Structure formats: C-alpha cells, structure tokens
Coordinates of C-alpha atoms and ligand atoms in Angstrom, one line a residue:
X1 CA 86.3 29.4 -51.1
X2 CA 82.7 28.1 -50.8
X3 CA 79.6 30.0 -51.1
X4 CA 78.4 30.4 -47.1
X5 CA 74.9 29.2 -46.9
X6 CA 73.6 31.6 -44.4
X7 CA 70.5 34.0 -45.1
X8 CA 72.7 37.0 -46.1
X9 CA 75.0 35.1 -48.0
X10 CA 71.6 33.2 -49.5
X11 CA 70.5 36.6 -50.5
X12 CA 73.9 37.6 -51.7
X13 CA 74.5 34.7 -54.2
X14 CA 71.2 35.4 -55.7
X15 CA 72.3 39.1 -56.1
X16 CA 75.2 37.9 -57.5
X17 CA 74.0 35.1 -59.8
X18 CA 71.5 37.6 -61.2
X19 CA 73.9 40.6 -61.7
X20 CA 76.6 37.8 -63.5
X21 CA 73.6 36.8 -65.5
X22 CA 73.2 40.5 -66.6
X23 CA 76.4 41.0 -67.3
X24 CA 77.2 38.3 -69.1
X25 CA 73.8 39.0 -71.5
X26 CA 74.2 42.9 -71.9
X27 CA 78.5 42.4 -72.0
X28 CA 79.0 44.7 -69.1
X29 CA 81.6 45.0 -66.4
X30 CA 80.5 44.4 -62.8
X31 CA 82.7 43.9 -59.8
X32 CA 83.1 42.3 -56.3
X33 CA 84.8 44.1 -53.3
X34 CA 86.1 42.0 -50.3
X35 CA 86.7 44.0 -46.8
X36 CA 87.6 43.6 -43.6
X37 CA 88.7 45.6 -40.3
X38 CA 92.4 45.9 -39.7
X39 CA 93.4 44.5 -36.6
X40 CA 89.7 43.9 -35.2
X41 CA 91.0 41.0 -33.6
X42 CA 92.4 43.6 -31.4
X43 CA 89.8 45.9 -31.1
X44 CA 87.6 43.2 -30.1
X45 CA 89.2 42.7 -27.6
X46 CA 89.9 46.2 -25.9
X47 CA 86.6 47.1 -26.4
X48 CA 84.4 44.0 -25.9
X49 CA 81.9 42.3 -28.3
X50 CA 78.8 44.1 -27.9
X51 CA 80.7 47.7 -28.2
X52 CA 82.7 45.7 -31.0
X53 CA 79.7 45.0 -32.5
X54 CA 78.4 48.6 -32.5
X55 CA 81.7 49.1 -34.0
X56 CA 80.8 46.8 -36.9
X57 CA 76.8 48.5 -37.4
X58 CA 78.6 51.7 -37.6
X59 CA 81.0 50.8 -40.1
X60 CA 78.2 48.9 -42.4
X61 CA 76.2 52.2 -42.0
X62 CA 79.3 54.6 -43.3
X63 CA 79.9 51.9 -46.3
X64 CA 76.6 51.5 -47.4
X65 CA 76.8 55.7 -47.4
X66 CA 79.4 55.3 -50.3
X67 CA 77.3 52.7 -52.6
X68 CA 74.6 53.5 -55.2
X69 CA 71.5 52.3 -55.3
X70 CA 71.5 48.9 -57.6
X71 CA 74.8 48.1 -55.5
X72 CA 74.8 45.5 -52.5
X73 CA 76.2 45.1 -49.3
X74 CA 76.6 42.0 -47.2
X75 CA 78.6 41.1 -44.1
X76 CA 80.1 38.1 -44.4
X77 CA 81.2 36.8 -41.6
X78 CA 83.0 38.2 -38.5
X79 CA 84.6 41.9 -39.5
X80 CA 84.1 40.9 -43.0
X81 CA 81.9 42.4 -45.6
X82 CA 81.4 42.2 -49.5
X83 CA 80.3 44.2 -51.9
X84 CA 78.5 43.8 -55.5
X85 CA 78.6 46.4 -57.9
X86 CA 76.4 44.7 -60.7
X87 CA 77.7 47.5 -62.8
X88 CA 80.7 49.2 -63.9
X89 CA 82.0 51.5 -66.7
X90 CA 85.5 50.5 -66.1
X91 CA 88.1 49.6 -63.2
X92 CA 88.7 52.9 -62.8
X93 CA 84.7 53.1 -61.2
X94 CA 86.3 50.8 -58.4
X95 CA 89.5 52.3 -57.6
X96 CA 87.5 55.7 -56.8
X97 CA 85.0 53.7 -54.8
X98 CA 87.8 52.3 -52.8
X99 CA 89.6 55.6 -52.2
X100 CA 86.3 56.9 -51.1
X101 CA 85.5 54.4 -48.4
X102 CA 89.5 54.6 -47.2
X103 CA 89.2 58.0 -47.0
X104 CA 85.6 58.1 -45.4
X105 CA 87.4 56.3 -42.6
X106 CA 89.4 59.0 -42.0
X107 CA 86.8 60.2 -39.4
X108 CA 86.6 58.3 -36.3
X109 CA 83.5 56.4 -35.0
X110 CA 81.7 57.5 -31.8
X111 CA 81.4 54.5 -30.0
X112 CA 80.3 54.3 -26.3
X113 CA 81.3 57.7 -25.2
X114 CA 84.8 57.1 -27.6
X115 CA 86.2 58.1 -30.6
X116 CA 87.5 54.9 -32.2
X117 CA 89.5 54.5 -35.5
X118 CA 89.1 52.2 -37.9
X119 CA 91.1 51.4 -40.9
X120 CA 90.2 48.6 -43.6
X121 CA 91.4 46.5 -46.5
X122 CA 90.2 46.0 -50.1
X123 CA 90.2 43.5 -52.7
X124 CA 88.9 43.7 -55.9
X125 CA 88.1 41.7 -58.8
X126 CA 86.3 41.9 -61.9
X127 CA 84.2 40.1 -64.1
X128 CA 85.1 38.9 -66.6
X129 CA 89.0 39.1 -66.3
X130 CA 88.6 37.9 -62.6
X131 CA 86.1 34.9 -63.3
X132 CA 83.3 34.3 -64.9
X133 CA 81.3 32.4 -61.7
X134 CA 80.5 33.8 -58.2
X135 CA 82.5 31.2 -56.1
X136 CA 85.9 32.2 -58.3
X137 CA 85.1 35.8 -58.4
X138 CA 84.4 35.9 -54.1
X139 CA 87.5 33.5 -54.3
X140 CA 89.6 35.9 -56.2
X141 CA 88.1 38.7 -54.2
X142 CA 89.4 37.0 -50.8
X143 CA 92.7 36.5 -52.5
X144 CA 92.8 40.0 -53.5
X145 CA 92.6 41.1 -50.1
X146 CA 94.7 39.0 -48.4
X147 CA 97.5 40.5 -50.7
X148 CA 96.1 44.2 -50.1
X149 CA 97.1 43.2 -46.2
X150 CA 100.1 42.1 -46.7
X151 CA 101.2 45.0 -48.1
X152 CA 100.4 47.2 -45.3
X153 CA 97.2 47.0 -44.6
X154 CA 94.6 50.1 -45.6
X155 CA 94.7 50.0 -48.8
X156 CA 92.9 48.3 -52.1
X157 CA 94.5 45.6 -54.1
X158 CA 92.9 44.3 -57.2
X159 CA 93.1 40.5 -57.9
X160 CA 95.7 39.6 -60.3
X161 CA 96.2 35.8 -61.3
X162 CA 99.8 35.9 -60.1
X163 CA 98.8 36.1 -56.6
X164 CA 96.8 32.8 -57.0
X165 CA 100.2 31.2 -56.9
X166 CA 101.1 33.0 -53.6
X167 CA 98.0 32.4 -51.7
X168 CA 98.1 28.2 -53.0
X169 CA 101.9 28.7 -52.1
X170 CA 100.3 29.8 -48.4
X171 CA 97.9 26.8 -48.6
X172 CA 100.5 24.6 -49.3
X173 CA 102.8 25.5 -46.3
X174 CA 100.0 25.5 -44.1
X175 CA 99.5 21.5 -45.2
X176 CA 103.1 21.4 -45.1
X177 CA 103.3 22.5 -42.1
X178 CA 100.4 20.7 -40.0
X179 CA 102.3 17.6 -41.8
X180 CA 105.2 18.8 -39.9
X181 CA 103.4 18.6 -36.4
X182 CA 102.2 15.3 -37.1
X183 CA 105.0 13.8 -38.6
X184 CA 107.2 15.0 -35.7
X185 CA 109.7 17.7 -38.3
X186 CA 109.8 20.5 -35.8
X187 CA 112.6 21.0 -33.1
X188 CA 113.5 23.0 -30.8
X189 CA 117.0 24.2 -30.3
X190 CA 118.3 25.5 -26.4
X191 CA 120.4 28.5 -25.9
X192 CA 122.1 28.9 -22.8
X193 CA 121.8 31.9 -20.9
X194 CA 124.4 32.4 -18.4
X195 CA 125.2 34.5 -14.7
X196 CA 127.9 37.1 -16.0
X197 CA 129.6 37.3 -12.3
X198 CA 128.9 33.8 -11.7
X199 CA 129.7 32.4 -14.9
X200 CA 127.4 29.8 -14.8
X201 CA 124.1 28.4 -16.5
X202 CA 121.0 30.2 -15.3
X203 CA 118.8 28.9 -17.7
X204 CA 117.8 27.2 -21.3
X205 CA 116.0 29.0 -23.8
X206 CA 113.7 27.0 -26.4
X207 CA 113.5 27.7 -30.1
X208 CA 111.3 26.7 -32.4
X209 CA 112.9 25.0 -35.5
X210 CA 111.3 23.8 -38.6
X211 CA 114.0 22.7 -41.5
X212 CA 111.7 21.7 -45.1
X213 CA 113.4 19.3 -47.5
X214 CA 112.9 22.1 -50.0
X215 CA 112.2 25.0 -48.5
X216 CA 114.9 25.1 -46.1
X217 CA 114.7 26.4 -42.3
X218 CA 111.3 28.2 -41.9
X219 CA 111.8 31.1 -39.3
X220 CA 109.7 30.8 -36.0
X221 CA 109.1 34.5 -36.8
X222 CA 107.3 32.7 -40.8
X223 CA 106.2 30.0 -39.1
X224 CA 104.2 31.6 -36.2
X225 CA 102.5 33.9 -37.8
X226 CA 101.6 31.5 -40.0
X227 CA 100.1 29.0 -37.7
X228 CA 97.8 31.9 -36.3
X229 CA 96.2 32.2 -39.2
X230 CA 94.7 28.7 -38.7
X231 CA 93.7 26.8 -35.7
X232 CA 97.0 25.2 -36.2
X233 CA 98.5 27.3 -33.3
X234 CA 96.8 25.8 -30.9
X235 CA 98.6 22.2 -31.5
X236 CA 101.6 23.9 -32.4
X237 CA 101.4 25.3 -28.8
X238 CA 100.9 22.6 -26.9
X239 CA 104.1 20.6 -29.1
X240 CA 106.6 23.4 -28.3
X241 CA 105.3 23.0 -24.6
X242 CA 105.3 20.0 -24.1
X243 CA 109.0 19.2 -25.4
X244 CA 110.5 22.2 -24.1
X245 CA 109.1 20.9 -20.4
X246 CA 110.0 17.0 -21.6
X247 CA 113.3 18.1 -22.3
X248 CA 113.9 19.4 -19.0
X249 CA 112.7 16.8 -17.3
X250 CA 115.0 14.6 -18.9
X251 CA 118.1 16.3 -18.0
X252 CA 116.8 16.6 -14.5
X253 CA 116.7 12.7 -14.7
X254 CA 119.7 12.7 -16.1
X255 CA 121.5 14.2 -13.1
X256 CA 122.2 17.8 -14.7
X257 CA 121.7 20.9 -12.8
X258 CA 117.9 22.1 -12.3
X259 CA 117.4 25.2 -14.4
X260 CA 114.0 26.9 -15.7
X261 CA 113.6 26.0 -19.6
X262 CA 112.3 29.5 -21.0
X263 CA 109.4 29.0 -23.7
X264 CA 108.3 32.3 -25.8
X265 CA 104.4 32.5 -26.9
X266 CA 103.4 35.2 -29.0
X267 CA 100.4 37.9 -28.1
X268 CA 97.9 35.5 -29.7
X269 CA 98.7 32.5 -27.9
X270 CA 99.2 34.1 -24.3
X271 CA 95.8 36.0 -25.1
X272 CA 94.2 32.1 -26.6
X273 CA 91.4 31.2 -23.7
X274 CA 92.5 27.8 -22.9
X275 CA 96.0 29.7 -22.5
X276 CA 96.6 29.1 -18.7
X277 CA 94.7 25.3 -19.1
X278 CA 97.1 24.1 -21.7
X279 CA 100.1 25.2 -19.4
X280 CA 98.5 23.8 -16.9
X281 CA 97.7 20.5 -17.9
X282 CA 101.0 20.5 -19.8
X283 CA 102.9 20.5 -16.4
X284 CA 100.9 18.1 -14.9
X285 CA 101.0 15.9 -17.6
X286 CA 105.0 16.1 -18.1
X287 CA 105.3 16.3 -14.7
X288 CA 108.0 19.1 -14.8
X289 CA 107.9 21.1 -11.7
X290 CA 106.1 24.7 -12.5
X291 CA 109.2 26.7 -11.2
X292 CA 111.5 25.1 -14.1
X293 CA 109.0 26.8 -17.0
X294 CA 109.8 30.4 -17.2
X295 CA 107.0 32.0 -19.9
X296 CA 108.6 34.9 -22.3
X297 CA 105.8 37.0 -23.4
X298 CA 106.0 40.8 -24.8
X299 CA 105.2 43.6 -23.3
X300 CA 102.6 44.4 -25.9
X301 CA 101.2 40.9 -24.8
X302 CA 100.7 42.4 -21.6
X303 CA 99.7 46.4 -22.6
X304 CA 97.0 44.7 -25.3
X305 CA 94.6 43.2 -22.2
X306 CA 95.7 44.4 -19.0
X307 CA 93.4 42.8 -17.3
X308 CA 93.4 39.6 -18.8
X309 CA 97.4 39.3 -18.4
X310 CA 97.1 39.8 -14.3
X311 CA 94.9 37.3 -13.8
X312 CA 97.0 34.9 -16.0
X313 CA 100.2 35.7 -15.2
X314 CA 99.2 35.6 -11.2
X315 CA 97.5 32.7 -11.5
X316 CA 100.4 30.9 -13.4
X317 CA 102.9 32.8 -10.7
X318 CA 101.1 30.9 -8.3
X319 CA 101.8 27.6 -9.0
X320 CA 105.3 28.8 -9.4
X321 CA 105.5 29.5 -13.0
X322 CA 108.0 32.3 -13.9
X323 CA 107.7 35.3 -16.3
X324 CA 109.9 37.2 -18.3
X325 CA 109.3 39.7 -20.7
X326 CA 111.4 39.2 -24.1
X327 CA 112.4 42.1 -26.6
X328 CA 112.0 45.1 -23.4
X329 CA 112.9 48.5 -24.2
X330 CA 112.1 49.2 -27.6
X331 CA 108.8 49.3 -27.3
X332 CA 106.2 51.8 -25.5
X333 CA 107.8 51.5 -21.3
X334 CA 105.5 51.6 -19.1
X335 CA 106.8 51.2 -15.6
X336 CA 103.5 50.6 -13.8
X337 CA 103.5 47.6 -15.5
X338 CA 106.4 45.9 -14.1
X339 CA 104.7 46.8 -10.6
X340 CA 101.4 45.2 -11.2
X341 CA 102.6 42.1 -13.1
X342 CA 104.4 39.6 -11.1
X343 CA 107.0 38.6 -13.4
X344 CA 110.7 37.4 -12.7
X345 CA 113.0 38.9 -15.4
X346 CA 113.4 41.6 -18.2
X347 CA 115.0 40.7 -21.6
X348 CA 117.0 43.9 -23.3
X349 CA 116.3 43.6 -26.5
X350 CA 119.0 42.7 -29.3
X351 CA 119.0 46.2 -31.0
X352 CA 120.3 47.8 -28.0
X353 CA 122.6 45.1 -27.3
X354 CA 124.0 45.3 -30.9
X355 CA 124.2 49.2 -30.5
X356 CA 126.7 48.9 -27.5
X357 CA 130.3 50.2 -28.9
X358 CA 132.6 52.5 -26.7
X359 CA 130.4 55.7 -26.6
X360 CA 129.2 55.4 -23.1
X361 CA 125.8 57.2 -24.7
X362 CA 125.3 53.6 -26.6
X363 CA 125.0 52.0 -22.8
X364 CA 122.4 55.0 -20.8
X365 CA 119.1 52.9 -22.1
X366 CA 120.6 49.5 -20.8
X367 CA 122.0 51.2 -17.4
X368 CA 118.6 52.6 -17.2
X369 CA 116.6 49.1 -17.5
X370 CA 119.1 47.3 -15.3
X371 CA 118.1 50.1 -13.0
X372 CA 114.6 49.4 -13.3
X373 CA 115.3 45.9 -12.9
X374 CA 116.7 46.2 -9.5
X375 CA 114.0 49.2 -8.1
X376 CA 111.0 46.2 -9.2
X377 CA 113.4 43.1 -8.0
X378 CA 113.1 41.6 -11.3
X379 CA 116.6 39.8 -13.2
X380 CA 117.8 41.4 -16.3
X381 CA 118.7 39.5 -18.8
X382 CA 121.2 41.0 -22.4
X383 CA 120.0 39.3 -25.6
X384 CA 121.9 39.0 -28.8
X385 CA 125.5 39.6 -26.9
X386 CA 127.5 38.8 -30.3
X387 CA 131.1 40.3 -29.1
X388 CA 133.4 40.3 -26.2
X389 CA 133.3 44.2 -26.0
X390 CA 129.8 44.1 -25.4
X391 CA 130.0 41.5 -22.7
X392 CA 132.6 43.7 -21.1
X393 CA 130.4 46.6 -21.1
X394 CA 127.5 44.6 -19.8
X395 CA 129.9 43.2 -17.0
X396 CA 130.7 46.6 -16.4
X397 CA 126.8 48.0 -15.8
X398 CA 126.2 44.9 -13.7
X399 CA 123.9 43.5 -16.1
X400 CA 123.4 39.8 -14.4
X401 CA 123.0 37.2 -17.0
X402 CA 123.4 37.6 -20.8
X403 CA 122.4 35.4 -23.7
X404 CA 124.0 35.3 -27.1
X405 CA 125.8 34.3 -30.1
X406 CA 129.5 34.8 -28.1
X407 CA 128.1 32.9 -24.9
X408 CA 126.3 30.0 -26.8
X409 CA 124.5 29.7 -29.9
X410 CA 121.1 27.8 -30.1
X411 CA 122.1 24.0 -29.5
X412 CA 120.3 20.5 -30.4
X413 CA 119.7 18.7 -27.5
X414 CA 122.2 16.4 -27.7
X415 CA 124.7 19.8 -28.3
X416 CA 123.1 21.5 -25.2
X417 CA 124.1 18.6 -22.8
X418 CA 127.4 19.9 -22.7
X419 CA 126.6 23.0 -21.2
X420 CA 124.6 21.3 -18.5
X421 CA 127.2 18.9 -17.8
X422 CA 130.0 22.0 -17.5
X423 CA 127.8 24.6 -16.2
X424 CA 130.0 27.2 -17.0
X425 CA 131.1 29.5 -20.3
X426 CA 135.0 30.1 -21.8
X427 CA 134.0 33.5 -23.2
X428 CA 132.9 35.6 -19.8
Ligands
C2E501 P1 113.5 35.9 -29.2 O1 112.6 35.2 -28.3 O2 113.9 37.3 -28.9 O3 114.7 34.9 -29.4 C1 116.0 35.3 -29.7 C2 116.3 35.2 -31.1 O4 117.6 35.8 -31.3 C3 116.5 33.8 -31.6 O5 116.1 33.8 -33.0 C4 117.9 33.5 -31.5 O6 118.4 32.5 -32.3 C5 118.5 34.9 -31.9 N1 119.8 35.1 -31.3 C6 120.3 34.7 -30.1 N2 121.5 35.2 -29.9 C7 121.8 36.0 -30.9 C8 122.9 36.8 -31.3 O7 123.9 36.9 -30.6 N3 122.8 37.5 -32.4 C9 121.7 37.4 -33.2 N4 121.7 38.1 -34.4 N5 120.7 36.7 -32.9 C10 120.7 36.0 -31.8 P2 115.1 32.8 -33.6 O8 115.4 31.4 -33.0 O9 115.2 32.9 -35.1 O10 113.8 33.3 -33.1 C11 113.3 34.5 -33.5 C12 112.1 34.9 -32.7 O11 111.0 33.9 -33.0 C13 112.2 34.7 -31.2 O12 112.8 35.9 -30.7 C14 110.8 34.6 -30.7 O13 110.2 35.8 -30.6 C15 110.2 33.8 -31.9 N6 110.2 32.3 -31.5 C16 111.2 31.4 -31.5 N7 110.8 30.2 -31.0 C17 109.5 30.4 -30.7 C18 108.4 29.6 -30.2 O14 108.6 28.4 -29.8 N8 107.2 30.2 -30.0 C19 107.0 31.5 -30.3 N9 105.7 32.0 -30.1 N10 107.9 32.3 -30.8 C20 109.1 31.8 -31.0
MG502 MG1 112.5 35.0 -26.4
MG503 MG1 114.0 38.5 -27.5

C-alpha cells in the first residue's frame, strides 16, 4: 500500500518517519494500529453522511481518549483511522490498548437524538518484526486488519507474515478474476423452475459460474463477495446481465416458449447508484422485453434502505420488470413489506425445503408463506426441492412452482434447451 499524500497522511508520515528514526537509534519497540468501522458501509447509509460523519468525529474523539500523549492519531481515509504509538515496552502494551478501545465501544454513541453502536477492527504490527519502513509497516498493518475481519469482525489481529501469502493469494484472484471478465471465463448455468399443477416451465434461473484451470469452480457466493471488494462488481454486473437477458432473447428467436430469465444481485449491487441505469440500459441495449427479467433480491436488500428499494423496485415494476425475493423466511419477516413493495414472487428458502420430512410440524412455516403469498397476490416459489417426498408435500400445500435438484439441476445453455423445447418435467 502507498503512502496517501494528503495533509494528514503528510503529517502522519512525518510522525512516523521520525518515531522509526527513534526507534531504530535508541532500539525501542513502537507500533502501528490500523482501524476501521464494521459495517459503516451500512451505517452510512441508514443514517446519511453528515449524521455518518458525526458518527466518525465521535468515534476519533472516544479513540483519541484511549492514547497517551506522544501517541498519534490520523484518519485515513473513509471510516479508517491509524494509529502510532512511537513507543512500546512490549506487544503486550498493544493488546491492552486494543481491548481498551473494543471495550470503550461498548457504550453507544449519541448521535442526532440516537443511540448508535459501533463496533471496530484492529490490526497491529510492530517494528521491527513487522518492518523496518513506514509503507511495509502501514502495509502490514492493513493486512493485519483485513485478517482481524475476517475472523469476525471486532476484534484485534496482529500482523503475522503468513497472512502476506493470504492477502497476495486475495490479490491474485482479484487479477485472476478481472482476467476472467475480460477473457470471457465466466458462465452462467439456467435452472428451470417449474408450475407444480401445471407441470410446465415457468421460468429460467441464471447462475453465475466461474471454473479456474487451477483453482477449480469458484462459488458465486466466493466470487461475489469478492468482486465487492473492488469496483470489479460493477462490470461483473452488467456481464451477468447482459447474458442472462442475451440468452433469453435467443431462445425467444429461436421459437421456444417466452419465460422471465430470473437474475439474483446481491444487497450491494441492488443498493449501487447506477443500479436501476445499468438495468435499464441493459434492456434496451439487448432488446429483451422488461417483463422476461424477473430481479431476485433479499429481503435484507429491501429492509437495509427502505426507501431507496420503493423507488427502485417501482420504478423498474413500471417498465414491467418483475421482482422476487430469494432465500424468504429465514430471515427477520416483515409483512408490511410485501405490501409496500410491488414484487411478483416469494422464494422459500432451501433450509426449510430440506427440513420437510413427514412430521406435518416440518411443513407449518411453508403453509404459512404460501399463505402469505396468496393474502399479497404474490407466486411462491420452493427452492432446493432435492426429493420426491418433498415435492409431494409441497403439491400437497399448493405450493405453485418449485425449483430444485429433483426438477432440474443448473444446465449449460446448450443442456437447458431441452427444457424449453419439452416444457415440461418427468419427476412432478
Ligand atoms: P440462490 O439464488 O438461492 O440460488 C440457489 C442456489 O441453490 C444455487 O447455488 C443452486 O445451484 C442451488 N440449488 C438449486 N437447487 C438445489 C437443490 O436441490 N439442492 C441444493 N443443495 N442446492 C440447490 P449456487 O449456484 O452455488 O449459488 C449460490 C448463491 O450464489 C445463489 O443462491 C445466489 O445467492 C448467489 N448467486 C448465484 N449466481 C449469482 C449471480 O449471478 N449474482 C449474484 N449476485 N449472486 C449469485
Ligand atoms: Mg436466487
Ligand atoms: Mg435462494
């Protein structure tokens, strides 16, 4: 990582520089601390940048609390801040620093009337063991942190030299990866979802599929997250929209029954604000007729920015575009949702689909969402149906369409034609 050249980071370096200089003459220890805010992507967002910013003030004030005197603190950018202590007896000084700022968080802020909690994590690294310059010590710092999140998040991780190899690992799938959009690697695979009365094809979902020479198949559930880290999502986006709608197109060309192509975007790339643009000018461009996308999105897509999903997802509804809402009743329900948003369908999550045996218990949450489903007009949709006894039970509740392993496994294209051209499933 580089140096920044701003003023604060200006006058950090030359804290640092002088303090490594000090060190390095009287042999003593000194440290760097990397933080920043979990989740304050979110929090941003719920409570708007100038509140989020009072937020950040706040939190500077109760850190600088916790330092000495010789010590330093500078924000670094964003919800990111760093710390210098030019001094140390031994690691142990650190670690005691670090449970004291974790546990100083315990309190909540007063923000605007609110009482908001914040939670942080912390990398450490020390000179010399860590480095013996700024950049690798900040560098090493950074590292430190990132591995302090993705452990759990608040909580203090010192740098070890191991983890070098995990973060270049990282760096090397992200260039592996934006190699992959260019050079055209990715796929997407369709599975069929299907009318259990009916017995035919009611629609196609995409899936995003990434197969490495060496590293094998990447999960979408890797590789998403992944891409959010960089601006790579935003390409990666617009490829998995634009062949899921291309793809559908084509079969419609070809003759085969019209059916909506369902495309899943995560929280960070329904909440992205060129979010309803791209779609937009994807459908134009492809020419696919809005009605044959159907968007899946989370309910915690929708529960993060209420305000922000109604005016996408109406604005998108109006042109036709349809809504569903993927992985539904695990998570917090909240039925006044399903009135305000105009979407089309509700997805039962896997888990309660792989529950499902012969105690008619197993079935009351799915009886109760296809309930729901038919009091807000919306189409309910099983996930994950892997056995015939739990497309028998679904039959049974009136669930109307399923998806699944024992309907149709995600297909290639070419594989998916077949399902098109037949319309119809063996197994229901
Ligand atoms: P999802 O949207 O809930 O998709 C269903 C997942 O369940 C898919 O996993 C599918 O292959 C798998 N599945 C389908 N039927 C069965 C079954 O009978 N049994 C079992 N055990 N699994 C079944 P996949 O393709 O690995 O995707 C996982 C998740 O990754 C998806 O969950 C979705 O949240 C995300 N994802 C996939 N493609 C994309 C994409 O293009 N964009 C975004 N943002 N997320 C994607
Ligand atoms: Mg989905
Ligand atoms: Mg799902």
């Amino acid at each position: 990582m580089r140096l920044r050249d701003c003023p604060i980071a200006f006058f950090f370096n030359k804290q640092l520089a002088t303090a490594l200089a000090n060190a390095q003459r009287h042999q003593v220890l000194m440290a760097i601390m990397f933080l920043d805010l979990d989740g304050f992507g979110k929090i941003n967002q719920e409570l708007t940048h100038p509140v989020a910013d009072l937020l950040l003030q706040s939190f500077a004030r109760r850190l600088s609390a916790c330092l000495r005197s010789g010590d330093t603190l500078a924000r670094w950018g964003g919800d990111e801040f760093i710390i210098l202590l030019p001094q140390i007896r031994n690691a142990e000084d650190t670690i005691k620093l670090a449970q004291r700022i974790l546990s100083e968080l315990k309190q909540p802020f007063e923000i605007a009337d609110c009482q908001q909690y914040v939670k942080t994590s912390i990398g450490i690294a020390l000179y010399p063991q860590d480095g013996e310059d700024g950049e690798t010590m900040v560098k090493n710092a950074d590292i430190a942190l990132f591995c302090a999140k993705e452990q759990g998040r608040n909580r203090y991780h010192f740098y070890s030299p191991s983890m070098t190899s995990k973060a270049s690992l990282l760096l090397k799938l992200e260039n592996l990866l934006r190699h992959a959009i260019e050079q055209n690697e990715l796929s997407l695979h369709y599975q069929p979802q299907i009318d259990l009365k009916t017995k035919s094809l009611t629609g196609m979902e995409a899936l995003l599929r990434w197969v490495h020479p060496e590293l094998g198949q990447v999960s979408p559930l890797k590789l998403i997250p992944l891409a959010e880290e960089t601006d790579l999502i935003v390409s990666l986006s617009e490829w998995i929209l634009q062949a899921a709608c291309r793809q559908n197109l084509l079969w419609q060309q070809a003759g085969l029954p019209c059916i909506p192509i369902a495309v899943n975007f995560s929280i960070r790339q329904f909440q992205h604000p060129d979010f309803v643009k791209m779609v937009t000018s994807i459908l134009k461009e492809t020419g696919l007729d809005p009605r044959w996308l159907e968007i899946e999105i989370t309910e915690s897509a929708i529960a993060t920015n209420k305000d922000y999903a109604r005016t996408t997802i109406q604005e998108l509804s109006l042109m036709g575009v349809r809504f569903a809402i993927d992985d539904y009743g695990t998570g917090d329900v909240s039925l006044s949702y399903l009135q305000q948003f105009p979407c089309h369908k509700l997805k039962i999550d896997r888990p309660l689909i792989a529950a499902l045996k012969d105690n008619p218990q197993d079935s009351a949450m799915i009886s109760a969402i296809i309930a729901t489903g038919r009091s807000f007009n919306l189409r309910v949709i099983a996930e994950g149906i892997e056995t015939p006894e739990q497309l028998k039970i679904l039959q049974y509740l009136q669930c109307e369409e399923g998806q699944g392993y024992y309907l149709g496994r995600p297909l290639k294209s070419e594989e998916a034609i077949h399902f098109l051209t037949h319309n119809w499933v063996e197994a229901t």
